[in-house]
mmCIF file of N, CA, C and O in Angstrom:
data_model
loop_
_atom_site.group_PDB
_atom_site.id
_atom_site.type_symbol
_atom_site.label_atom_id
_atom_site.label_comp_id
_atom_site.label_asym_id
_atom_site.label_seq_id
_atom_site.Cartn_x
_atom_site.Cartn_y
_atom_site.Cartn_z
ATOM 1 N N UNK A 1 -7.732 20.932 -9.836
ATOM 2 C CA UNK A 1 -7.711 20.902 -7.750
ATOM 3 C C UNK A 1 -8.517 19.475 -8.465
ATOM 4 O O UNK A 1 -9.071 18.288 -8.377
ATOM 5 N N UNK A 2 -10.362 19.845 -9.598
ATOM 6 C CA UNK A 2 -10.819 19.202 -9.482
ATOM 7 C C UNK A 2 -10.078 18.245 -10.497
ATOM 8 O O UNK A 2 -10.534 16.227 -10.241
ATOM 9 N N UNK A 3 -9.172 17.478 -11.641
ATOM 10 C CA UNK A 3 -9.117 16.971 -12.052
ATOM 11 C C UNK A 3 -7.975 16.347 -11.368
ATOM 12 O O UNK A 3 -7.853 14.635 -11.398
ATOM 13 N N UNK A 4 -7.046 16.654 -10.321
ATOM 14 C CA UNK A 4 -6.377 15.664 -9.561
ATOM 15 C C UNK A 4 -7.605 14.913 -8.928
ATOM 16 O O UNK A 4 -6.917 13.685 -8.570
ATOM 17 N N UNK A 5 -8.639 15.198 -8.191
ATOM 18 C CA UNK A 5 -9.013 14.834 -7.654
ATOM 19 C C UNK A 5 -9.951 13.477 -8.539
ATOM 20 O O UNK A 5 -9.873 12.043 -7.652
ATOM 21 N N UNK A 6 -10.377 13.955 -8.927
ATOM 22 C CA UNK A 6 -10.607 13.206 -9.862
ATOM 23 C C UNK A 6 -10.386 11.478 -10.986
ATOM 24 O O UNK A 6 -10.373 11.126 -10.564
ATOM 25 N N UNK A 7 -8.961 12.548 -10.862
ATOM 26 C CA UNK A 7 -7.782 11.340 -11.273
ATOM 27 C C UNK A 7 -7.580 10.376 -9.858
ATOM 28 O O UNK A 7 -7.597 9.176 -10.562
ATOM 29 N N UNK A 8 -8.017 10.241 -8.939
ATOM 30 C CA UNK A 8 -6.871 9.815 -8.210
ATOM 31 C C UNK A 8 -8.501 8.701 -7.279
ATOM 32 O O UNK A 8 -8.140 7.612 -7.229
ATOM 33 N N UNK A 9 -9.605 9.572 -7.971
ATOM 34 C CA UNK A 9 -10.548 8.475 -7.388
ATOM 35 C C UNK A 9 -11.117 7.861 -7.908
ATOM 36 O O UNK A 9 -10.857 6.493 -8.246
ATOM 37 N N UNK A 10 -10.478 8.012 -9.746
ATOM 38 C CA UNK A 10 -10.362 6.976 -10.595
ATOM 39 C C UNK A 10 -9.375 5.906 -10.557
ATOM 40 O O UNK A 10 -9.988 4.502 -10.649
ATOM 41 N N UNK A 11 -8.558 6.363 -10.001
ATOM 42 C CA UNK A 11 -7.182 5.286 -9.790
ATOM 43 C C UNK A 11 -7.838 4.337 -8.976
ATOM 44 O O UNK A 11 -7.289 2.664 -8.566
ATOM 45 N N UNK A 12 -8.342 4.903 -7.398
ATOM 46 C CA UNK A 12 -8.605 3.665 -6.576
ATOM 47 C C UNK A 12 -9.898 3.139 -7.305
ATOM 48 O O UNK A 12 -10.236 2.110 -6.303
ATOM 49 N N UNK A 13 -10.563 3.541 -7.744
ATOM 50 C CA UNK A 13 -12.119 2.418 -8.056
ATOM 51 C C UNK A 13 -10.904 1.560 -9.464
ATOM 52 O O UNK A 13 -11.765 0.200 -9.109
ATOM 53 N N UNK A 14 -10.217 1.711 -10.240
ATOM 54 C CA UNK A 14 -9.439 1.104 -10.576
ATOM 55 C C UNK A 14 -9.176 -0.659 -9.990
ATOM 56 O O UNK A 14 -8.642 -1.485 -9.747
ATOM 57 N N UNK A 15 -8.400 0.237 -8.850
ATOM 58 C CA UNK A 15 -7.408 -0.795 -8.193
ATOM 59 C C UNK A 15 -8.483 -1.540 -7.130
ATOM 60 O O UNK A 15 -8.257 -2.976 -7.207
ATOM 61 N N UNK A 16 -9.548 -0.953 -6.769
ATOM 62 C CA UNK A 16 -10.616 -1.881 -6.010
ATOM 63 C C UNK A 16 -10.919 -2.997 -6.846
ATOM 64 O O UNK A 16 -11.470 -3.991 -6.521
ATOM 65 N N UNK A 17 -11.588 -2.633 -8.267
ATOM 66 C CA UNK A 17 -12.642 -2.860 -9.400
ATOM 67 C C UNK A 17 -11.007 -4.535 -9.782
ATOM 68 O O UNK A 17 -11.725 -5.556 -10.047
ATOM 69 N N UNK A 18 -10.038 -4.327 -10.165
ATOM 70 C CA UNK A 18 -8.600 -5.097 -10.578
ATOM 71 C C UNK A 18 -8.329 -6.090 -9.979
ATOM 72 O O UNK A 18 -7.966 -7.289 -10.185
ATOM 73 N N UNK A 19 -8.094 -4.961 -8.452
ATOM 74 C CA UNK A 19 -7.448 -5.833 -7.726
ATOM 75 C C UNK A 19 -7.275 -5.754 -6.045
ATOM 76 O O UNK A 19 -6.869 -6.507 -5.375
ATOM 77 N N UNK A 20 -8.710 -5.271 -5.643
ATOM 78 C CA UNK A 20 -9.343 -5.422 -4.077
ATOM 79 C C UNK A 20 -8.935 -4.630 -3.234
ATOM 80 O O UNK A 20 -8.996 -4.810 -1.562
ATOM 81 N N UNK A 21 -7.707 -3.489 -3.867
ATOM 82 C CA UNK A 21 -7.848 -3.377 -2.676
ATOM 83 C C UNK A 21 -7.260 -1.580 -3.085
ATOM 84 O O UNK A 21 -7.584 -1.146 -4.785
ATOM 85 N N UNK A 22 -7.723 -0.856 -1.599
ATOM 86 C CA UNK A 22 -7.560 0.918 -2.417
ATOM 87 C C UNK A 22 -6.320 0.913 -1.859
ATOM 88 O O UNK A 22 -4.989 0.398 -2.634
ATOM 89 N N UNK A 23 -6.132 2.845 -2.484
ATOM 90 C CA UNK A 23 -5.241 3.665 -2.499
ATOM 91 C C UNK A 23 -4.456 3.185 -1.939
ATOM 92 O O UNK A 23 -2.668 2.880 -1.619
ATOM 93 N N UNK A 24 -4.630 3.346 -0.243
ATOM 94 C CA UNK A 24 -3.404 3.453 0.701
ATOM 95 C C UNK A 24 -2.995 2.158 1.655
ATOM 96 O O UNK A 24 -2.461 2.093 1.102
ATOM 97 N N UNK A 25 -3.966 0.752 0.446
ATOM 98 C CA UNK A 25 -3.259 -0.610 1.015
ATOM 99 C C UNK A 25 -2.469 -0.444 -0.144
ATOM 100 O O UNK A 25 -1.450 -1.437 0.130
ATOM 101 N N UNK A 26 -2.787 -0.034 -1.725
ATOM 102 C CA UNK A 26 -1.197 -0.790 -2.239
ATOM 103 C C UNK A 26 0.168 0.066 -1.362
ATOM 104 O O UNK A 26 0.782 -0.172 -2.299
ATOM 105 N N UNK A 27 -0.625 1.585 -1.390
ATOM 106 C CA UNK A 27 0.583 2.218 -0.893
ATOM 107 C C UNK A 27 1.415 1.585 0.467
ATOM 108 O O UNK A 27 3.052 1.377 0.702
ATOM 109 N N UNK A 28 0.820 1.102 1.675
ATOM 110 C CA UNK A 28 1.377 -0.016 2.188
ATOM 111 C C UNK A 28 1.657 -1.092 1.567
ATOM 112 O O UNK A 28 3.710 -1.279 1.736
ATOM 113 N N UNK A 29 1.295 -1.596 0.970
ATOM 114 C CA UNK A 29 2.033 -3.158 -0.212
ATOM 115 C C UNK A 29 2.948 -2.670 -0.391
ATOM 116 O O UNK A 29 4.615 -3.056 -0.208
ATOM 117 N N UNK A 30 3.780 -1.882 -1.192
ATOM 118 C CA UNK A 30 4.144 -0.963 -1.726
ATOM 119 C C UNK A 30 5.652 -0.340 -0.795
ATOM 120 O O UNK A 30 6.766 -0.333 -0.879
ATOM 121 N N UNK A 31 5.747 0.421 0.347
ATOM 122 C CA UNK A 31 6.468 0.505 2.097
ATOM 123 C C UNK A 31 7.215 -0.449 1.806
ATOM 124 O O UNK A 31 8.231 -0.458 2.624
ATOM 125 N N UNK A 32 6.241 -1.392 1.676
ATOM 126 C CA UNK A 32 6.391 -2.694 2.325
ATOM 127 C C UNK A 32 7.869 -3.847 1.199
ATOM 128 O O UNK A 32 8.553 -3.584 2.568
ATOM 129 N N UNK A 33 7.452 -3.649 0.232
ATOM 130 C CA UNK A 33 7.950 -4.441 -1.026
ATOM 131 C C UNK A 33 9.105 -5.451 -0.389
ATOM 132 O O UNK A 33 7.780 -6.620 0.582
ATOM 133 N N UNK A 34 10.028 -6.408 -0.230
ATOM 134 C CA UNK A 34 10.008 -7.405 0.618
ATOM 135 C C UNK A 34 10.471 -7.272 1.835
ATOM 136 O O UNK A 34 11.939 -8.313 2.248
ATOM 137 N N UNK A 35 10.944 -5.939 2.467
ATOM 138 C CA UNK A 35 11.627 -5.493 3.185
ATOM 139 C C UNK A 35 10.802 -6.281 4.231
ATOM 140 O O UNK A 35 8.981 -6.644 4.279
ATOM 141 N N UNK A 36 11.671 -5.483 5.314
ATOM 142 C CA UNK A 36 10.131 -6.102 7.058
ATOM 143 C C UNK A 36 10.353 -5.204 7.401
ATOM 144 O O UNK A 36 11.262 -5.107 7.592
ATOM 145 N N UNK A 37 9.436 -4.554 7.848
ATOM 146 C CA UNK A 37 9.595 -3.075 7.731
ATOM 147 C C UNK A 37 8.579 -2.752 9.070
ATOM 148 O O UNK A 37 7.493 -3.420 9.442
ATOM 149 N N UNK A 38 8.880 -1.964 9.910
ATOM 150 C CA UNK A 38 8.052 -0.810 11.353
ATOM 151 C C UNK A 38 6.664 0.222 10.316
ATOM 152 O O UNK A 38 6.715 0.316 9.758
ATOM 153 N N UNK A 39 5.119 0.295 11.641
ATOM 154 C CA UNK A 39 5.363 0.537 11.402
ATOM 155 C C UNK A 39 5.275 1.955 11.321
ATOM 156 O O UNK A 39 5.068 2.621 9.978
ATOM 157 N N UNK A 40 6.551 2.936 11.621
ATOM 158 C CA UNK A 40 6.929 3.921 11.295
ATOM 159 C C UNK A 40 7.477 3.920 9.767
ATOM 160 O O UNK A 40 7.476 5.303 9.414
ATOM 161 N N UNK A 41 8.493 2.449 9.425
ATOM 162 C CA UNK A 41 8.300 2.864 7.972
ATOM 163 C C UNK A 41 7.502 3.032 6.883
ATOM 164 O O UNK A 41 7.674 4.220 6.314
ATOM 165 N N UNK A 42 6.802 2.606 7.486
ATOM 166 C CA UNK A 42 5.272 2.678 6.989
ATOM 167 C C UNK A 42 5.320 3.852 6.525
ATOM 168 O O UNK A 42 4.707 4.372 5.403
ATOM 169 N N UNK A 43 4.400 4.650 7.481
ATOM 170 C CA UNK A 43 4.158 5.485 7.774
ATOM 171 C C UNK A 43 5.122 6.682 7.232
ATOM 172 O O UNK A 43 5.006 8.087 6.916
ATOM 173 N N UNK A 44 6.094 6.753 7.049
ATOM 174 C CA UNK A 44 7.227 7.588 6.873
ATOM 175 C C UNK A 44 7.522 7.142 5.286
ATOM 176 O O UNK A 44 7.710 8.808 4.431
ATOM 177 N N UNK A 45 6.919 6.184 4.315
ATOM 178 C CA UNK A 45 6.890 5.657 3.399
ATOM 179 C C UNK A 45 5.544 6.470 2.962
ATOM 180 O O UNK A 45 5.557 6.990 1.302
ATOM 181 N N UNK A 46 4.337 6.764 3.436
ATOM 182 C CA UNK A 46 3.675 6.414 2.498
ATOM 183 C C UNK A 46 3.152 8.483 3.359
ATOM 184 O O UNK A 46 1.655 8.911 1.459
ATOM 185 N N UNK A 47 3.130 8.638 4.041
ATOM 186 C CA UNK A 47 2.766 10.210 4.495
ATOM 187 C C UNK A 47 1.722 9.865 5.197
ATOM 188 O O UNK A 47 0.524 11.039 4.996
ATOM 189 N N UNK A 48 1.020 8.907 5.357
ATOM 190 C CA UNK A 48 -0.503 8.611 5.881
ATOM 191 C C UNK A 48 0.344 8.620 7.585
ATOM 192 O O UNK A 48 0.743 9.004 8.346
ATOM 193 N N UNK A 49 -1.253 9.414 8.552
ATOM 194 C CA UNK A 49 -1.072 9.914 10.372
ATOM 195 C C UNK A 49 -0.747 8.876 10.832
ATOM 196 O O UNK A 49 -1.352 7.298 9.214
ATOM 197 N N UNK A 50 0.012 8.907 12.178
ATOM 198 C CA UNK A 50 -0.650 6.959 13.074
ATOM 199 C C UNK A 50 -1.993 6.491 12.993
ATOM 200 O O UNK A 50 -1.639 5.232 12.492
ATOM 201 N N UNK A 51 -2.877 7.713 13.176
ATOM 202 C CA UNK A 51 -3.908 6.090 13.889
ATOM 203 C C UNK A 51 -5.066 6.240 12.247
ATOM 204 O O UNK A 51 -5.117 4.839 11.817
ATOM 205 N N UNK A 52 -4.002 6.879 10.474
ATOM 206 C CA UNK A 52 -5.016 6.154 9.611
ATOM 207 C C UNK A 52 -4.413 4.837 8.377
ATOM 208 O O UNK A 52 -4.242 4.075 8.430
ATOM 209 N N UNK A 53 -2.771 5.196 9.493
ATOM 210 C CA UNK A 53 -1.396 4.049 9.191
ATOM 211 C C UNK A 53 -1.805 2.801 9.563
ATOM 212 O O UNK A 53 -2.060 1.402 9.205
ATOM 213 N N UNK A 54 -2.591 2.787 11.015
ATOM 214 C CA UNK A 54 -2.962 1.656 12.179
ATOM 215 C C UNK A 54 -4.820 1.484 10.824
ATOM 216 O O UNK A 54 -4.382 -0.357 11.177
ATOM 217 N N UNK A 55 -4.973 2.289 10.814
ATOM 218 C CA UNK A 55 -6.744 0.952 10.121
ATOM 219 C C UNK A 55 -6.333 0.545 8.838
ATOM 220 O O UNK A 55 -6.732 -0.195 8.055
ATOM 221 N N UNK A 56 -5.307 1.363 8.166
ATOM 222 C CA UNK A 56 -4.686 1.213 6.459
ATOM 223 C C UNK A 56 -3.956 -0.680 6.984
ATOM 224 O O UNK A 56 -4.097 -1.811 6.147
ATOM 225 N N UNK A 57 -3.020 -0.457 7.782
ATOM 226 C CA UNK A 57 -2.257 -1.443 8.074
ATOM 227 C C UNK A 57 -2.887 -2.788 8.688
ATOM 228 O O UNK A 57 -3.046 -3.833 8.088
ATOM 229 N N UNK A 58 -4.159 -2.574 9.323
ATOM 230 C CA UNK A 58 -5.109 -3.838 10.120
ATOM 231 C C UNK A 58 -6.393 -3.693 8.506
ATOM 232 O O UNK A 58 -6.066 -5.884 8.495
ATOM 233 N N UNK A 59 -6.372 -3.653 7.959
ATOM 234 C CA UNK A 59 -7.262 -3.416 6.686
ATOM 235 C C UNK A 59 -6.692 -4.527 5.315
ATOM 236 O O UNK A 59 -7.207 -5.667 4.870
ATOM 237 N N UNK A 60 -5.224 -4.171 5.672
ATOM 238 C CA UNK A 60 -4.253 -5.507 4.679
ATOM 239 C C UNK A 60 -4.155 -6.188 5.508
ATOM 240 O O UNK A 60 -4.022 -7.462 4.486
ATOM 241 N N UNK A 61 -4.623 -6.226 7.033
ATOM 242 C CA UNK A 61 -4.096 -7.657 7.494
ATOM 243 C C UNK A 61 -4.769 -8.902 7.206
ATOM 244 O O UNK A 61 -5.038 -9.585 7.071
ATOM 245 N N UNK A 62 -6.280 -7.846 7.028
ATOM 246 C CA UNK A 62 -7.298 -8.438 7.491
ATOM 247 C C UNK A 62 -7.401 -9.098 6.015
ATOM 248 O O UNK A 62 -8.623 -10.699 5.932
ATOM 249 N N UNK A 63 -7.110 -9.079 4.721
ATOM 250 C CA UNK A 63 -6.969 -9.631 3.696
ATOM 251 C C UNK A 63 -5.834 -10.346 3.129
ATOM 252 O O UNK A 63 -6.230 -11.059 2.037
ATOM 253 N N UNK A 64 -5.223 -10.595 4.608
ATOM 254 C CA UNK A 64 -4.234 -11.985 4.557
ATOM 255 C C UNK A 64 -2.775 -11.345 3.770
ATOM 256 O O UNK A 64 -2.208 -12.405 2.892
ATOM 257 N N UNK A 65 -3.342 -10.077 2.968
ATOM 258 C CA UNK A 65 -1.752 -9.891 2.210
ATOM 259 C C UNK A 65 -0.390 -9.048 3.610
ATOM 260 O O UNK A 65 0.537 -9.273 2.951
ATOM 261 N N UNK A 66 -0.770 -8.983 4.577
ATOM 262 C CA UNK A 66 0.693 -8.801 5.417
ATOM 263 C C UNK A 66 -0.147 -9.185 5.854
ATOM 264 O O UNK A 66 -0.554 -9.558 7.238
ATOM 265 N N UNK A 67 1.551 -9.172 6.842
ATOM 266 C CA UNK A 67 1.373 -10.460 8.719
ATOM 267 C C UNK A 67 2.625 -9.768 9.306
ATOM 268 O O UNK A 67 2.865 -8.810 8.856
ATOM 269 N N UNK A 68 2.082 -10.001 10.221
ATOM 270 C CA UNK A 68 2.937 -9.035 11.662
ATOM 271 C C UNK A 68 3.595 -9.894 12.121
ATOM 272 O O UNK A 68 3.199 -10.576 12.657
ATOM 273 N N UNK A 69 4.705 -9.233 13.451
ATOM 274 C CA UNK A 69 5.311 -9.924 13.784
ATOM 275 C C UNK A 69 5.932 -9.186 15.131
ATOM 276 O O UNK A 69 6.539 -8.283 14.794
ATOM 277 N N UNK A 70 6.550 -9.241 16.164
ATOM 278 C CA UNK A 70 6.383 -9.135 17.747
ATOM 279 C C UNK A 70 7.832 -8.849 17.308
ATOM 280 O O UNK A 70 9.372 -10.143 16.572
ATOM 281 N N UNK A 71 8.733 -7.898 17.667
ATOM 282 C CA UNK A 71 10.358 -7.412 17.378
ATOM 283 C C UNK A 71 10.687 -8.576 18.389
ATOM 284 O O UNK A 71 10.280 -8.954 19.814
ATOM 285 N N UNK A 72 11.527 -9.352 18.601
ATOM 286 C CA UNK A 72 12.868 -10.238 19.276
ATOM 287 C C UNK A 72 12.844 -9.072 20.055
ATOM 288 O O UNK A 72 13.249 -10.034 21.264
ATOM 289 N N UNK A 73 14.068 -8.349 20.096
ATOM 290 C CA UNK A 73 14.870 -7.347 21.069
ATOM 291 C C UNK A 73 13.866 -6.550 21.768
ATOM 292 O O UNK A 73 13.847 -7.259 23.133
ATOM 293 N N UNK A 74 13.209 -5.628 20.488
ATOM 294 C CA UNK A 74 11.977 -5.349 22.349
ATOM 295 C C UNK A 74 10.829 -5.648 21.552
ATOM 296 O O UNK A 74 9.534 -5.457 20.351
ATOM 297 N N UNK A 75 9.553 -6.370 22.437
ATOM 298 C CA UNK A 75 8.467 -7.095 22.166
ATOM 299 C C UNK A 75 7.391 -5.790 21.983
ATOM 300 O O UNK A 75 5.804 -5.701 21.422
ATOM 301 N N UNK A 76 7.450 -4.471 22.056
ATOM 302 C CA UNK A 76 6.686 -3.341 22.123
ATOM 303 C C UNK A 76 7.314 -2.797 20.771
ATOM 304 O O UNK A 76 5.905 -2.815 20.081
ATOM 305 N N UNK A 77 7.732 -3.668 19.554
ATOM 306 C CA UNK A 77 8.157 -3.378 18.144
ATOM 307 C C UNK A 77 7.556 -4.569 17.495
ATOM 308 O O UNK A 77 7.576 -5.323 17.589
ATOM 309 N N UNK A 78 6.387 -3.580 16.757
ATOM 310 C CA UNK A 78 6.029 -5.093 15.328
ATOM 311 C C UNK A 78 6.702 -4.554 13.489
ATOM 312 O O UNK A 78 7.062 -4.207 13.766
ATOM 313 N N UNK A 79 6.911 -5.604 13.725
ATOM 314 C CA UNK A 79 7.195 -5.614 12.140
ATOM 315 C C UNK A 79 6.458 -6.487 11.217
ATOM 316 O O UNK A 79 6.007 -6.940 11.696
ATOM 317 N N UNK A 80 6.079 -5.995 10.084
ATOM 318 C CA UNK A 80 5.529 -6.149 8.993
ATOM 319 C C UNK A 80 6.447 -7.025 7.686
ATOM 320 O O UNK A 80 7.102 -6.379 7.093
ATOM 321 N N UNK A 81 5.458 -7.095 6.842
ATOM 322 C CA UNK A 81 6.162 -8.108 5.998
ATOM 323 C C UNK A 81 4.963 -8.984 5.033
ATOM 324 O O UNK A 81 4.088 -9.131 5.612
ATOM 325 N N UNK A 82 4.707 -8.550 3.772
ATOM 326 C CA UNK A 82 3.958 -9.005 3.128
ATOM 327 C C UNK A 82 4.409 -10.959 3.335
ATOM 328 O O UNK A 82 5.248 -11.833 2.886
ATOM 329 N N UNK A 83 3.052 -11.334 2.213
ATOM 330 C CA UNK A 83 2.227 -12.575 3.265
ATOM 331 C C UNK A 83 2.736 -13.050 1.428
ATOM 332 O O UNK A 83 2.486 -12.370 0.142
ATOM 333 N N UNK A 84 2.758 -14.476 1.303
ATOM 334 C CA UNK A 84 3.047 -14.198 -0.221
ATOM 335 C C UNK A 84 1.438 -14.804 -1.046
ATOM 336 O O UNK A 84 1.882 -13.804 -2.210
ATOM 337 N N UNK A 85 -0.385 -14.327 -0.102
ATOM 338 C CA UNK A 85 -0.677 -13.524 -1.656
ATOM 339 C C UNK A 85 -0.028 -12.159 -1.126
ATOM 340 O O UNK A 85 -0.943 -11.270 -2.880
ATOM 341 N N UNK A 86 0.425 -11.195 -0.562
ATOM 342 C CA UNK A 86 0.490 -9.851 -0.596
ATOM 343 C C UNK A 86 1.335 -9.596 -1.855
ATOM 344 O O UNK A 86 1.687 -9.446 -2.475
ATOM 345 N N UNK A 87 2.362 -10.614 -2.097
ATOM 346 C CA UNK A 87 3.664 -10.363 -2.662
ATOM 347 C C UNK A 87 2.774 -10.626 -4.227
ATOM 348 O O UNK A 87 3.268 -10.104 -5.541
ATOM 349 N N UNK A 88 2.454 -11.357 -4.187
ATOM 350 C CA UNK A 88 1.420 -12.250 -5.566
ATOM 351 C C UNK A 88 0.568 -10.732 -6.066
ATOM 352 O O UNK A 88 0.682 -10.224 -7.525
ATOM 353 N N UNK A 89 -0.108 -10.150 -5.088
ATOM 354 C CA UNK A 89 -0.868 -8.632 -5.410
ATOM 355 C C UNK A 89 -0.030 -8.162 -5.578
ATOM 356 O O UNK A 89 -0.745 -6.728 -7.415
ATOM 357 N N UNK A 90 0.878 -7.648 -5.144
ATOM 358 C CA UNK A 90 1.895 -6.740 -5.576
ATOM 359 C C UNK A 90 2.245 -6.472 -7.008
ATOM 360 O O UNK A 90 2.254 -5.717 -7.651
ATOM 361 N N UNK A 91 2.997 -7.842 -7.695
ATOM 362 C CA UNK A 91 3.337 -8.657 -8.397
ATOM 363 C C UNK A 91 2.526 -7.811 -9.702
ATOM 364 O O UNK A 91 2.758 -7.433 -11.001
ATOM 365 N N UNK A 92 0.985 -8.582 -9.233
ATOM 366 C CA UNK A 92 -0.518 -8.226 -10.569
ATOM 367 C C UNK A 92 -0.370 -6.972 -10.088
ATOM 368 O O UNK A 92 -0.446 -6.290 -12.197
ATOM 369 N N UNK A 93 -0.736 -5.723 -9.754
ATOM 370 C CA UNK A 93 0.082 -4.267 -9.507
ATOM 371 C C UNK A 93 1.028 -3.279 -11.293
ATOM 372 O O UNK A 93 0.909 -3.260 -11.596
ATOM 373 N N UNK A 94 1.993 -4.498 -9.862
ATOM 374 C CA UNK A 94 3.380 -3.769 -11.261
ATOM 375 C C UNK A 94 3.046 -3.886 -12.718
ATOM 376 O O UNK A 94 3.789 -3.986 -13.524
ATOM 377 N N UNK A 95 3.023 -5.854 -12.913
ATOM 378 C CA UNK A 95 2.485 -6.276 -13.978
ATOM 379 C C UNK A 95 1.650 -5.899 -14.953
ATOM 380 O O UNK A 95 1.546 -4.979 -16.218
ATOM 381 N N UNK A 96 0.710 -5.452 -14.935
ATOM 382 C CA UNK A 96 -0.738 -5.321 -15.813
ATOM 383 C C UNK A 96 -1.050 -4.061 -15.272
ATOM 384 O O UNK A 96 -1.772 -3.466 -16.010
ATOM 385 N N UNK A 97 -0.651 -3.371 -14.634
ATOM 386 C CA UNK A 97 -0.956 -1.610 -13.269
ATOM 387 C C UNK A 97 -2.424 -1.476 -14.122
ATOM 388 O O UNK A 97 -3.414 -1.775 -13.526
ATOM 389 N N UNK A 98 -2.648 -0.175 -13.790
ATOM 390 C CA UNK A 98 -3.312 1.172 -14.095
ATOM 391 C C UNK A 98 -3.548 1.395 -14.790
ATOM 392 O O UNK A 98 -2.152 2.341 -14.789
ATOM 393 N N UNK A 99 -4.557 1.925 -15.101
ATOM 394 C CA UNK A 99 -4.320 3.284 -15.997
ATOM 395 C C UNK A 99 -4.492 4.822 -15.533
ATOM 396 O O UNK A 99 -5.186 5.019 -14.730
ATOM 397 N N UNK A 100 -3.189 5.434 -15.223
ATOM 398 C CA UNK A 100 -3.241 6.949 -15.206
ATOM 399 C C UNK A 100 -2.874 8.136 -16.233
ATOM 400 O O UNK A 100 -2.416 7.414 -17.411
ATOM 401 N N UNK A 101 -3.768 9.172 -15.689
ATOM 402 C CA UNK A 101 -2.793 10.110 -17.018
ATOM 403 C C UNK A 101 -1.907 10.674 -16.518
ATOM 404 O O UNK A 101 -1.663 10.157 -16.439
ATOM 405 N N UNK A 102 -2.005 10.602 -18.179
ATOM 406 C CA UNK A 102 -1.261 11.352 -18.603
ATOM 407 C C UNK A 102 -0.147 12.020 -18.096
ATOM 408 O O UNK A 102 1.184 12.048 -17.296
ATOM 409 N N UNK A 103 -0.686 13.616 -17.705
ATOM 410 C CA UNK A 103 -0.284 14.623 -15.999
ATOM 411 C C UNK A 103 0.289 13.669 -14.891
ATOM 412 O O UNK A 103 0.832 14.739 -14.129
ATOM 413 N N UNK A 104 -0.212 13.241 -15.335
ATOM 414 C CA UNK A 104 -0.002 12.436 -13.075
ATOM 415 C C UNK A 104 1.320 11.432 -13.244
ATOM 416 O O UNK A 104 1.572 10.831 -12.310
ATOM 417 N N UNK A 105 1.362 11.145 -14.867
ATOM 418 C CA UNK A 105 2.537 10.089 -14.770
ATOM 419 C C UNK A 105 3.963 10.548 -13.955
ATOM 420 O O UNK A 105 4.427 9.004 -13.785
ATOM 421 N N UNK A 106 4.547 11.583 -14.624
ATOM 422 C CA UNK A 106 5.908 11.521 -13.761
ATOM 423 C C UNK A 106 5.715 11.633 -12.020
ATOM 424 O O UNK A 106 6.465 10.923 -11.476
ATOM 425 N N UNK A 107 4.338 10.974 -11.217
ATOM 426 C CA UNK A 107 3.831 11.074 -9.673
ATOM 427 C C UNK A 107 4.812 9.742 -10.223
ATOM 428 O O UNK A 107 5.095 8.889 -9.009
ATOM 429 N N UNK A 108 4.817 8.783 -10.932
ATOM 430 C CA UNK A 108 4.515 6.970 -10.703
ATOM 431 C C UNK A 108 5.986 6.389 -11.352
ATOM 432 O O UNK A 108 6.399 5.518 -11.339
ATOM 433 N N UNK A 109 6.939 7.431 -11.415
ATOM 434 C CA UNK A 109 8.537 6.990 -12.058
ATOM 435 C C UNK A 109 9.356 6.645 -10.790
ATOM 436 O O UNK A 109 9.608 7.210 -9.363
ATOM 437 N N UNK A 110 10.375 5.445 -10.910
ATOM 438 C CA UNK A 110 10.527 4.720 -9.314
ATOM 439 C C UNK A 110 11.647 6.260 -9.310
ATOM 440 O O UNK A 110 11.996 7.575 -10.124
ATOM 441 N N UNK A 111 11.939 5.913 -8.307
ATOM 442 C CA UNK A 111 12.861 7.365 -7.048
ATOM 443 C C UNK A 111 13.892 6.224 -7.041
ATOM 444 O O UNK A 111 14.388 5.992 -7.135
#
């Protein structure tokens, strides 16, 4: 358990230093990708609680990486898309990557 926590902490530190985003923020960026999604989709993809997802989404928006738009049919529904800056950040992370311990690598393989 200690090794897992240390590995995740190291991963988060690398993301913050190299790209200016936290691990949860990267998960939000990845869950949106090239799509337009709802907060429910983000929650389902990331596994974050509603309140934690809301805070993380707001943080990503404040960094200019994500934009929100009211639904056209249902004005209560919010839709999220990556901004140009968000797409560039996600691309940089995909291209340059981060150092991941070998034993965690199976978790990073595409589904």
